[in-house]
Tab-separated table of C-alpha atoms in Angstrom:
chain	number	residue	atom	x	y	z
A	1	UNK	CA	133.772	87.169	107.715
A	2	UNK	CA	133.832	84.891	104.391
A	3	UNK	CA	130.522	83.558	103.381
A	4	UNK	CA	129.833	79.928	103.884
A	5	UNK	CA	130.071	77.566	100.850
A	6	UNK	CA	127.731	74.749	100.800
A	7	UNK	CA	127.942	71.610	98.592
A	8	UNK	CA	124.714	69.650	98.132
A	9	UNK	CA	126.499	66.411	97.328
A	10	UNK	CA	125.792	63.552	94.854
A	11	UNK	CA	121.818	63.760	94.766
A	12	UNK	CA	119.817	60.908	93.859
A	13	UNK	CA	118.764	62.777	90.832
A	14	UNK	CA	118.499	66.531	89.675
A	15	UNK	CA	116.224	68.410	87.479
A	16	UNK	CA	118.041	71.721	86.235
A	17	UNK	CA	115.332	72.939	83.984
A	18	UNK	CA	118.109	73.359	81.245
A	19	UNK	CA	120.781	71.171	79.506
A	20	UNK	CA	123.302	71.459	82.263
A	21	UNK	CA	124.631	68.486	84.290
A	22	UNK	CA	124.416	68.674	87.976
A	23	UNK	CA	124.543	65.111	88.887
A	24	UNK	CA	127.477	65.782	91.129
A	25	UNK	CA	125.452	68.331	93.043
A	26	UNK	CA	125.363	72.170	93.461
A	27	UNK	CA	127.632	74.634	95.513
A	28	UNK	CA	125.970	77.638	97.169
A	29	UNK	CA	127.309	80.994	98.295
A	30	UNK	CA	125.489	84.074	99.227
A	31	UNK	CA	122.149	83.047	98.659
A	32	UNK	CA	123.227	81.919	94.977
A	33	UNK	CA	124.616	78.903	92.988
A	34	UNK	CA	128.260	79.281	92.345
A	35	UNK	CA	128.796	76.011	90.626
A	36	UNK	CA	127.114	73.092	89.198
A	37	UNK	CA	129.060	69.739	89.222
A	38	UNK	CA	128.955	66.752	87.040
A	39	UNK	CA	128.853	63.224	87.921
A	40	UNK	CA	132.204	62.418	89.898
A	41	UNK	CA	133.217	66.257	90.016
A	42	UNK	CA	134.276	68.092	93.116
A	43	UNK	CA	134.123	71.664	93.998
A	44	UNK	CA	136.774	73.998	92.842
A	45	UNK	CA	137.381	75.307	96.524
A	46	UNK	CA	136.622	73.782	99.837
A	47	UNK	CA	133.342	73.912	101.228
A	48	UNK	CA	132.137	74.731	104.800
A	49	UNK	CA	129.163	72.635	104.737
A	50	UNK	CA	128.616	69.522	102.703
A	51	UNK	CA	125.078	68.166	102.779
A	52	UNK	CA	124.900	64.542	101.633
A	53	UNK	CA	121.799	64.533	99.000
A	54	UNK	CA	122.037	60.960	97.862
A	55	UNK	CA	118.426	60.585	99.014
A	56	UNK	CA	117.079	63.596	97.520
A	57	UNK	CA	115.876	64.556	94.112
A	58	UNK	CA	116.557	68.157	93.530
A	59	UNK	CA	114.403	70.727	91.600
A	60	UNK	CA	114.581	74.474	91.284
A	61	UNK	CA	112.083	75.983	93.517
A	62	UNK	CA	108.691	75.428	91.970
A	63	UNK	CA	107.007	78.865	91.085
A	64	UNK	CA	103.156	79.284	91.326
A	65	UNK	CA	102.070	82.126	88.984
A	66	UNK	CA	98.105	82.313	89.915
A	67	UNK	CA	96.514	82.029	93.364
A	68	UNK	CA	94.236	83.477	95.604
A	69	UNK	CA	95.150	83.154	98.980
A	70	UNK	CA	92.048	84.295	100.748
A	71	UNK	CA	90.048	81.412	99.244
A	72	UNK	CA	91.568	79.002	101.614
A	73	UNK	CA	88.915	79.811	103.934
A	74	UNK	CA	86.122	78.747	101.802
A	75	UNK	CA	87.584	75.281	100.521
A	76	UNK	CA	85.037	72.482	99.660
A	77	UNK	CA	82.081	74.515	100.766
A	78	UNK	CA	78.953	72.522	99.974
A	79	UNK	CA	76.951	75.227	98.294
A	80	UNK	CA	79.491	75.611	95.447
A	81	UNK	CA	81.045	72.006	95.046
A	82	UNK	CA	79.107	71.223	92.100
A	83	UNK	CA	78.680	74.766	90.292
A	84	UNK	CA	80.737	76.222	87.205
A	85	UNK	CA	82.475	79.527	87.371
A	86	UNK	CA	79.699	82.294	87.056
A	87	UNK	CA	77.310	80.758	89.451
A	88	UNK	CA	80.202	79.662	91.600
A	89	UNK	CA	81.503	83.206	91.888
A	90	UNK	CA	77.932	84.725	92.537
A	91	UNK	CA	77.479	82.348	95.418
A	92	UNK	CA	80.858	83.149	96.976
A	93	UNK	CA	81.200	86.876	96.411
A	94	UNK	CA	78.956	87.716	99.356
A	95	UNK	CA	80.787	85.550	101.658
A	96	UNK	CA	84.297	86.862	100.624
A	97	UNK	CA	82.998	90.305	101.082
A	98	UNK	CA	83.041	89.750	104.777
A	99	UNK	CA	86.920	89.275	104.801
A	100	UNK	CA	88.822	90.944	107.495
A	101	UNK	CA	92.413	91.768	107.810
A	102	UNK	CA	92.803	88.980	110.469
A	103	UNK	CA	91.354	86.503	108.345
A	104	UNK	CA	93.057	87.381	105.289
A	105	UNK	CA	96.494	87.140	107.364
A	106	UNK	CA	95.551	83.557	108.437
A	107	UNK	CA	94.372	82.487	104.838
A	108	UNK	CA	97.678	83.905	103.350
A	109	UNK	CA	99.766	81.917	105.948
A	110	UNK	CA	97.980	78.774	105.288
A	111	UNK	CA	98.516	79.012	101.485
A	112	UNK	CA	101.936	79.985	101.647
A	113	UNK	CA	102.685	77.183	103.981
A	114	UNK	CA	101.028	74.813	101.875
A	115	UNK	CA	102.967	75.881	98.729
A	116	UNK	CA	106.218	75.803	100.750
A	117	UNK	CA	105.888	72.280	101.849
A	118	UNK	CA	105.178	71.396	98.360
A	119	UNK	CA	108.307	72.581	97.112
A	120	UNK	CA	107.245	76.048	95.945
A	121	UNK	CA	109.459	79.130	96.832
A	122	UNK	CA	107.867	81.764	94.718
A	123	UNK	CA	104.126	82.515	94.640
A	124	UNK	CA	102.001	85.113	92.684
A	125	UNK	CA	98.780	86.206	94.396
A	126	UNK	CA	95.797	87.693	92.618
A	127	UNK	CA	94.075	89.690	95.315
A	128	UNK	CA	90.860	91.779	94.211
A	129	UNK	CA	88.801	91.847	97.007
A	130	UNK	CA	88.981	95.428	99.193
A	131	UNK	CA	85.694	95.837	101.056
A	132	UNK	CA	85.334	98.247	103.702
A	133	UNK	CA	87.968	97.614	106.285
A	134	UNK	CA	90.358	95.776	104.151
A	135	UNK	CA	91.874	98.554	102.120
A	136	UNK	CA	94.956	97.512	103.073
A	137	UNK	CA	94.984	94.083	101.869
A	138	UNK	CA	98.153	93.806	99.843
A	139	UNK	CA	100.132	95.204	102.910
A	140	UNK	CA	98.614	92.271	105.011
A	141	UNK	CA	99.883	89.774	102.462
A	142	UNK	CA	103.513	91.323	102.488
A	143	UNK	CA	103.829	90.579	106.072
A	144	UNK	CA	102.613	86.948	105.537
A	145	UNK	CA	105.239	86.397	102.898
A	146	UNK	CA	107.907	88.067	104.974
A	147	UNK	CA	107.051	85.764	107.825
A	148	UNK	CA	107.154	82.563	105.938
A	149	UNK	CA	110.536	83.577	104.155
A	150	UNK	CA	109.216	83.080	100.663
A	151	UNK	CA	109.333	85.176	97.360
A	152	UNK	CA	106.169	86.633	95.973
A	153	UNK	CA	104.458	88.609	93.210
A	154	UNK	CA	101.623	90.232	94.939
A	155	UNK	CA	99.160	91.533	92.248
A	156	UNK	CA	97.084	94.435	93.159
A	157	UNK	CA	93.604	93.145	91.783
A	158	UNK	CA	90.538	95.098	91.401
A	159	UNK	CA	86.908	95.143	90.650
A	160	UNK	CA	85.018	98.198	89.533
A	161	UNK	CA	82.155	96.783	87.351
A	162	UNK	CA	79.209	95.760	89.928
A	163	UNK	CA	76.097	94.136	89.474
A	164	UNK	CA	74.295	97.556	89.329
A	165	UNK	CA	76.189	98.322	86.123
A	166	UNK	CA	76.049	94.855	84.646
A	167	UNK	CA	78.977	93.275	86.149
A	168	UNK	CA	78.925	90.150	88.195
A	169	UNK	CA	80.375	91.153	91.772
A	170	UNK	CA	78.028	92.735	94.251
A	171	UNK	CA	78.497	96.445	94.727
A	172	UNK	CA	80.195	96.357	98.157
A	173	UNK	CA	83.031	94.493	96.695
A	174	UNK	CA	83.881	97.153	94.028
A	175	UNK	CA	86.152	100.245	94.069
A	176	UNK	CA	86.424	103.509	92.215
A	177	UNK	CA	88.937	103.817	89.554
A	178	UNK	CA	90.975	106.583	91.083
A	179	UNK	CA	90.902	104.668	94.504
A	180	UNK	CA	92.379	101.717	92.677
A	181	UNK	CA	95.031	103.565	90.803
A	182	UNK	CA	96.259	105.503	93.704
A	183	UNK	CA	96.590	102.538	95.902
A	184	UNK	CA	98.322	100.543	92.937
A	185	UNK	CA	101.089	103.568	92.748
A	186	UNK	CA	101.496	103.525	96.677
A	187	UNK	CA	102.156	99.719	96.716
A	188	UNK	CA	104.503	99.934	93.860
A	189	UNK	CA	106.407	102.825	95.515
A	190	UNK	CA	106.308	101.000	98.905
A	191	UNK	CA	107.067	97.221	98.309
A	192	UNK	CA	108.290	96.626	94.776
A	193	UNK	CA	111.690	95.317	94.378
A	194	UNK	CA	114.009	95.089	91.403
A	195	UNK	CA	116.869	92.988	90.444
A	196	UNK	CA	118.171	89.745	91.332
A	197	UNK	CA	117.170	88.240	94.482
A	198	UNK	CA	113.834	90.332	94.897
A	199	UNK	CA	111.512	89.069	97.583
A	200	UNK	CA	108.440	91.117	97.114
A	201	UNK	CA	107.304	92.405	93.851
A	202	UNK	CA	103.958	94.233	92.877
A	203	UNK	CA	102.015	93.878	89.595
A	204	UNK	CA	98.609	95.460	88.409
A	205	UNK	CA	95.712	92.775	88.070
A	206	UNK	CA	92.099	93.972	87.154
A	207	UNK	CA	90.366	90.861	87.903
A	208	UNK	CA	88.411	90.094	84.824
A	209	UNK	CA	86.372	91.440	81.899
A	210	UNK	CA	83.132	90.814	83.753
A	211	UNK	CA	84.281	92.744	87.026
A	212	UNK	CA	86.122	95.937	85.723
A	213	UNK	CA	85.584	98.721	83.410
A	214	UNK	CA	87.543	99.015	80.230
A	215	UNK	CA	88.718	102.497	81.649
A	216	UNK	CA	90.454	100.781	84.433
A	217	UNK	CA	92.145	98.168	82.333
A	218	UNK	CA	93.432	100.990	80.053
A	219	UNK	CA	94.623	103.013	83.056
A	220	UNK	CA	96.206	100.171	84.612
A	221	UNK	CA	98.116	99.342	81.382
A	222	UNK	CA	99.272	102.933	81.135
A	223	UNK	CA	100.396	102.895	84.702
A	224	UNK	CA	102.283	99.412	84.419
A	225	UNK	CA	104.175	100.963	81.454
A	226	UNK	CA	104.990	104.101	83.212
A	227	UNK	CA	106.237	102.332	86.524
A	228	UNK	CA	107.514	99.181	84.674
A	229	UNK	CA	105.450	96.690	86.499
A	230	UNK	CA	103.904	93.494	85.158
A	231	UNK	CA	99.910	93.037	84.284
A	232	UNK	CA	97.931	90.331	85.032
A	233	UNK	CA	94.249	89.176	84.569
A	234	UNK	CA	91.919	86.266	84.106
A	235	UNK	CA	91.008	85.602	80.338
A	236	UNK	CA	89.287	83.256	78.365
A	237	UNK	CA	88.638	80.927	81.321
A	238	UNK	CA	85.109	79.895	80.172
A	239	UNK	CA	82.449	80.228	77.202
A	240	UNK	CA	80.399	82.349	79.468
A	241	UNK	CA	83.263	84.841	79.868
A	242	UNK	CA	83.575	84.897	75.786
A	243	UNK	CA	79.747	85.468	75.631
A	244	UNK	CA	79.710	88.386	78.197
A	245	UNK	CA	82.607	90.125	76.177
A	246	UNK	CA	80.842	89.590	72.991
A	247	UNK	CA	77.408	90.961	74.504
A	248	UNK	CA	78.902	93.663	76.443
A	249	UNK	CA	81.828	94.993	74.247
A	250	UNK	CA	81.165	93.357	70.871
A	251	UNK	CA	84.537	91.714	70.902
A	252	UNK	CA	86.025	88.289	71.570
A	253	UNK	CA	88.389	88.168	74.696
A	254	UNK	CA	91.672	88.712	72.882
A	255	UNK	CA	90.178	91.567	70.735
A	256	UNK	CA	89.074	93.012	74.212
A	257	UNK	CA	92.667	92.608	75.476
A	258	UNK	CA	94.054	94.335	72.594
A	259	UNK	CA	91.498	97.304	72.708
A	260	UNK	CA	92.629	98.167	76.290
A	261	UNK	CA	96.525	97.964	75.586
A	262	UNK	CA	97.234	94.657	77.246
A	263	UNK	CA	98.340	92.503	74.451
A	264	UNK	CA	102.083	92.615	75.088
A	265	UNK	CA	104.940	90.936	76.781
A	266	UNK	CA	104.056	92.678	80.101
A	267	UNK	CA	101.025	90.788	80.439
A	268	UNK	CA	100.297	87.104	81.643
A	269	UNK	CA	96.999	85.574	81.784
A	270	UNK	CA	95.347	83.148	83.967
A	271	UNK	CA	93.767	80.086	82.182
A	272	UNK	CA	93.678	80.741	78.491
A	273	UNK	CA	91.427	78.154	77.420
A	274	UNK	CA	89.044	79.298	74.950
A	275	UNK	CA	91.304	80.782	72.128
A	276	UNK	CA	90.847	80.153	68.607
A	277	UNK	CA	93.991	79.693	66.198
A	278	UNK	CA	94.130	83.216	64.927
A	279	UNK	CA	94.016	84.371	68.996
A	280	UNK	CA	96.867	81.906	69.701
A	281	UNK	CA	99.187	83.369	66.862
A	282	UNK	CA	98.494	86.719	68.079
A	283	UNK	CA	99.168	85.943	71.827
A	284	UNK	CA	102.561	84.600	70.789
A	285	UNK	CA	103.448	87.023	68.644
A	286	UNK	CA	102.756	89.531	71.155
A	287	UNK	CA	104.800	87.387	73.768
A	288	UNK	CA	101.657	87.388	76.221
A	289	UNK	CA	102.059	84.591	78.744
A	290	UNK	CA	99.436	82.095	80.130
A	291	UNK	CA	99.330	80.494	83.396
A	292	UNK	CA	97.729	76.832	83.260
A	293	UNK	CA	95.645	75.991	86.131
A	294	UNK	CA	94.726	72.576	85.456
A	295	UNK	CA	93.103	71.479	88.889
A	296	UNK	CA	90.718	74.502	88.834
A	297	UNK	CA	90.024	74.040	85.129
A	298	UNK	CA	88.847	70.532	85.970
A	299	UNK	CA	87.046	71.312	89.054
A	300	UNK	CA	84.935	73.947	87.519
A	301	UNK	CA	84.433	72.113	84.158
A	302	UNK	CA	86.086	75.089	82.291
A	303	UNK	CA	88.187	73.185	79.507
A	304	UNK	CA	91.752	72.284	78.790
A	305	UNK	CA	94.226	75.028	78.185
A	306	UNK	CA	96.034	74.648	74.688
A	307	UNK	CA	99.410	74.509	76.033
A	308	UNK	CA	101.586	73.257	73.172
A	309	UNK	CA	99.672	75.233	70.474
A	310	UNK	CA	100.299	78.491	72.740
A	311	UNK	CA	104.168	77.583	73.320
A	312	UNK	CA	104.625	76.648	69.520
A	313	UNK	CA	103.147	80.191	68.733
A	314	UNK	CA	105.922	81.937	71.295
A	315	UNK	CA	103.760	82.484	74.251
A	316	UNK	CA	105.327	81.861	77.470
A	317	UNK	CA	103.735	79.177	79.691
A	318	UNK	CA	103.648	78.493	83.352
A	319	UNK	CA	101.384	76.710	86.102
A	320	UNK	CA	99.360	77.885	88.815
A	321	UNK	CA	97.541	76.437	91.536
A	322	UNK	CA	94.615	79.020	91.396
A	323	UNK	CA	92.224	79.786	94.370
A	324	UNK	CA	91.845	77.218	97.070
A	325	UNK	CA	88.124	77.587	96.435
A	326	UNK	CA	88.517	76.115	93.094
A	327	UNK	CA	91.478	73.501	93.482
A	328	UNK	CA	90.961	73.073	96.394
A	329	UNK	CA	94.701	72.688	97.437
A	330	UNK	CA	97.828	74.924	97.252
A	331	UNK	CA	100.198	72.304	96.179
A	332	UNK	CA	102.409	72.882	93.235
A	333	UNK	CA	104.197	69.377	92.798
A	334	UNK	CA	100.591	67.932	92.654
A	335	UNK	CA	99.504	70.655	90.221
A	336	UNK	CA	102.337	69.675	88.003
A	337	UNK	CA	101.013	65.994	88.054
A	338	UNK	CA	97.521	67.267	87.098
A	339	UNK	CA	99.173	69.257	84.111
A	340	UNK	CA	101.125	66.222	82.946
A	341	UNK	CA	97.789	64.063	82.682
A	342	UNK	CA	94.995	66.516	81.639
A	343	UNK	CA	97.530	67.886	78.755
A	344	UNK	CA	98.145	64.170	77.594
A	345	UNK	CA	94.554	63.828	77.140
A	346	UNK	CA	94.888	66.840	74.581
A	347	UNK	CA	98.373	66.118	73.003
A	348	UNK	CA	99.193	62.411	73.735
A	349	UNK	CA	101.802	60.715	76.120
A	350	UNK	CA	104.871	61.296	73.939
A	351	UNK	CA	104.316	65.017	73.528
A	352	UNK	CA	103.961	65.762	77.367
A	353	UNK	CA	106.825	64.346	79.553
A	354	UNK	CA	107.373	65.011	83.197
A	355	UNK	CA	110.402	67.020	82.399
A	356	UNK	CA	108.256	69.355	80.162
A	357	UNK	CA	105.775	69.862	82.694
A	358	UNK	CA	108.358	70.668	85.263
A	359	UNK	CA	109.925	73.017	82.894
A	360	UNK	CA	106.684	74.717	82.938
A	361	UNK	CA	106.445	74.896	86.799
A	362	UNK	CA	109.945	76.473	87.050
A	363	UNK	CA	111.611	78.054	84.205
A	364	UNK	CA	108.321	78.733	82.451
A	365	UNK	CA	106.690	80.376	85.434
A	366	UNK	CA	109.615	82.397	86.066
A	367	UNK	CA	109.318	83.765	82.692
A	368	UNK	CA	105.597	84.783	83.319
A	369	UNK	CA	106.657	86.764	86.223
A	370	UNK	CA	109.582	88.457	84.332
A	371	UNK	CA	112.408	86.934	86.385
A	372	UNK	CA	115.600	85.436	84.920
A	373	UNK	CA	117.094	84.860	88.465
A	374	UNK	CA	115.061	82.029	89.429
A	375	UNK	CA	113.534	78.926	87.776
A	376	UNK	CA	116.373	76.780	86.875
A	377	UNK	CA	119.555	75.592	88.274
A	378	UNK	CA	122.820	77.369	86.655
A	379	UNK	CA	125.524	79.459	88.111
A	380	UNK	CA	124.406	83.097	89.328
A	381	UNK	CA	120.873	81.875	89.868
A	382	UNK	CA	119.168	81.985	93.122
A	383	UNK	CA	119.625	79.153	95.520
A	384	UNK	CA	116.006	78.312	95.594
A	385	UNK	CA	115.581	74.568	95.811
A	386	UNK	CA	113.087	71.753	96.399
A	387	UNK	CA	114.378	68.626	97.691
A	388	UNK	CA	112.119	65.402	97.635
A	389	UNK	CA	112.768	62.064	98.970
A	390	UNK	CA	111.319	59.012	97.275
A	391	UNK	CA	111.015	56.807	100.552
A	392	UNK	CA	107.349	56.424	100.968
A	393	UNK	CA	105.401	53.437	100.242
A	394	UNK	CA	104.004	55.079	96.868
A	395	UNK	CA	107.515	55.267	95.449
A	396	UNK	CA	108.552	51.834	96.276
A	397	UNK	CA	109.542	49.955	92.924
A	398	UNK	CA	109.855	53.193	90.880
A	399	UNK	CA	112.864	53.398	88.771
A	400	UNK	CA	113.254	56.924	87.321
A	401	UNK	CA	113.339	59.465	89.983
A	402	UNK	CA	112.039	62.704	88.244
A	403	UNK	CA	109.399	60.710	86.577
A	404	UNK	CA	108.320	59.040	90.064
A	405	UNK	CA	107.801	62.568	91.487
A	406	UNK	CA	104.765	63.137	89.264
A	407	UNK	CA	103.886	59.625	88.228
A	408	UNK	CA	103.783	58.188	91.886
A	409	UNK	CA	102.321	61.513	93.500
A	410	UNK	CA	104.941	63.380	95.399
A	411	UNK	CA	102.777	65.663	97.314
A	412	UNK	CA	105.395	67.014	100.078
A	413	UNK	CA	109.153	68.191	99.858
A	414	UNK	CA	111.407	67.082	102.553
A	415	UNK	CA	113.548	70.232	102.238
A	416	UNK	CA	113.022	73.502	100.817
A	417	UNK	CA	115.849	76.396	100.414
A	418	UNK	CA	115.165	79.955	99.550
A	419	UNK	CA	117.986	82.349	99.137
A	420	UNK	CA	120.421	79.700	100.467
A	421	UNK	CA	118.539	79.386	103.575
A	422	UNK	CA	116.607	76.293	104.684
A	423	UNK	CA	112.971	77.160	105.181
A	424	UNK	CA	111.738	73.625	105.278
A	425	UNK	CA	113.446	70.864	107.153
A	426	UNK	CA	112.325	67.223	107.608
A	427	UNK	CA	109.011	67.981	106.046
A	428	UNK	CA	108.431	70.931	108.505
A	429	UNK	CA	108.426	74.648	108.106
A	430	UNK	CA	111.087	76.389	110.169
A	431	UNK	CA	109.655	78.512	112.900
A	432	UNK	CA	106.022	77.822	112.134
A	433	UNK	CA	103.551	76.571	114.706
A	434	UNK	CA	101.461	74.542	112.083
A	435	UNK	CA	99.150	73.150	114.514
A	436	UNK	CA	98.359	76.534	115.914
A	437	UNK	CA	97.805	78.011	112.295
A	438	UNK	CA	95.349	75.270	111.511
A	439	UNK	CA	93.396	75.895	114.571
A	440	UNK	CA	93.259	79.418	114.143
A	441	UNK	CA	92.591	79.348	110.447
A	442	UNK	CA	89.893	76.566	110.699
A	443	UNK	CA	88.074	79.066	113.296
A	444	UNK	CA	88.297	81.664	110.885
A	445	UNK	CA	86.769	79.930	108.208
A	446	UNK	CA	84.089	78.699	110.186
A	447	UNK	CA	83.135	82.372	111.208
A	448	UNK	CA	83.326	83.341	107.767
A	449	UNK	CA	80.687	80.840	106.753
A	450	UNK	CA	78.492	81.220	109.824
A	451	UNK	CA	77.721	84.891	109.014
A	452	UNK	CA	76.765	84.228	105.495
């Protein structure tokens, strides 16, 4: 039976994340884009389905490159609302140590559903908590991703440097190095998909310089090279972290990264705020990517990522919402808006345009994850799309549809497509009992805090 051809016809506006013209719409088949149409053009061949997109702004599916799904259970918790990173972490670690598989599944579904409703189609999660009973945390997340029908880069995080040895996390949250490496190999063998259209991918992600040993950093880099997967960690988020590296290792953060074999194109880093000019040049020359997390950086008062300096040096740049205990949302279109505004404070209004920031959230983020099949609209790319309407009060009187998404504060997609299948229709996730999920998740969040 021949595959269905679908024409998304004559959108109100379209952002392709490249120089191609798609004002006449897109033709989709077999989960991919097969034609881009200029204004007034028609498909080369008849289409089985024609979707009138005249009320929709079409974007490539947004790509979130740093998150902690489990943290949706500890949003806006009063004891940490006004704390910077290190005390924020030390207060939350004992709470997070009581995570269970059931609570992680609920937290992951909430994060994924919220992302999906914001026009996000691919999400990277950094999970580094494996207390007793939660050894199969990544397996739990895989099931949640499959249930929501999204794509994900699930990073097998780790913490091996506990308080007893001079690290930040409590001992019940750390694992031995061999346990970490064995599970990493298991997960890659079982779940990691390669090539265009991959749904689940695995990366290796020791948590941070203050929570893992140099030995696990080096061993993870060697394993990632051997098995050809990506590397992810937090770096240069705060000055406290810089001080920790200087005191413990006698090295600044980028020197430390280099010393453990991480300075290269396989690596992408969360935050990347506190780099000096020489370090920026080195990161760019190595092709090491940076995930900018503006909301979290503002919430924790960590600083402002030097985005344009990094990209000018050659470093790939994408966006992430970060964990939902430091954002406290999982909303990619709002994250792009935050990036627009905070980066204008650093670089000025003319340098930071809505198109540039949306490029970070799409094509730039895809590059961080090592993917060239998503993140832009072009023939051969996956049919991952976010469609937004501008019919709410907040948009009334707006003139440029692409700019209006960010300047007027779009926060929810009307439709979202992944691999040619609608996952959100009329602002609702297909097949998801959202009210039931909220009730169960809220109860789990109350239970987690009540036992602290």
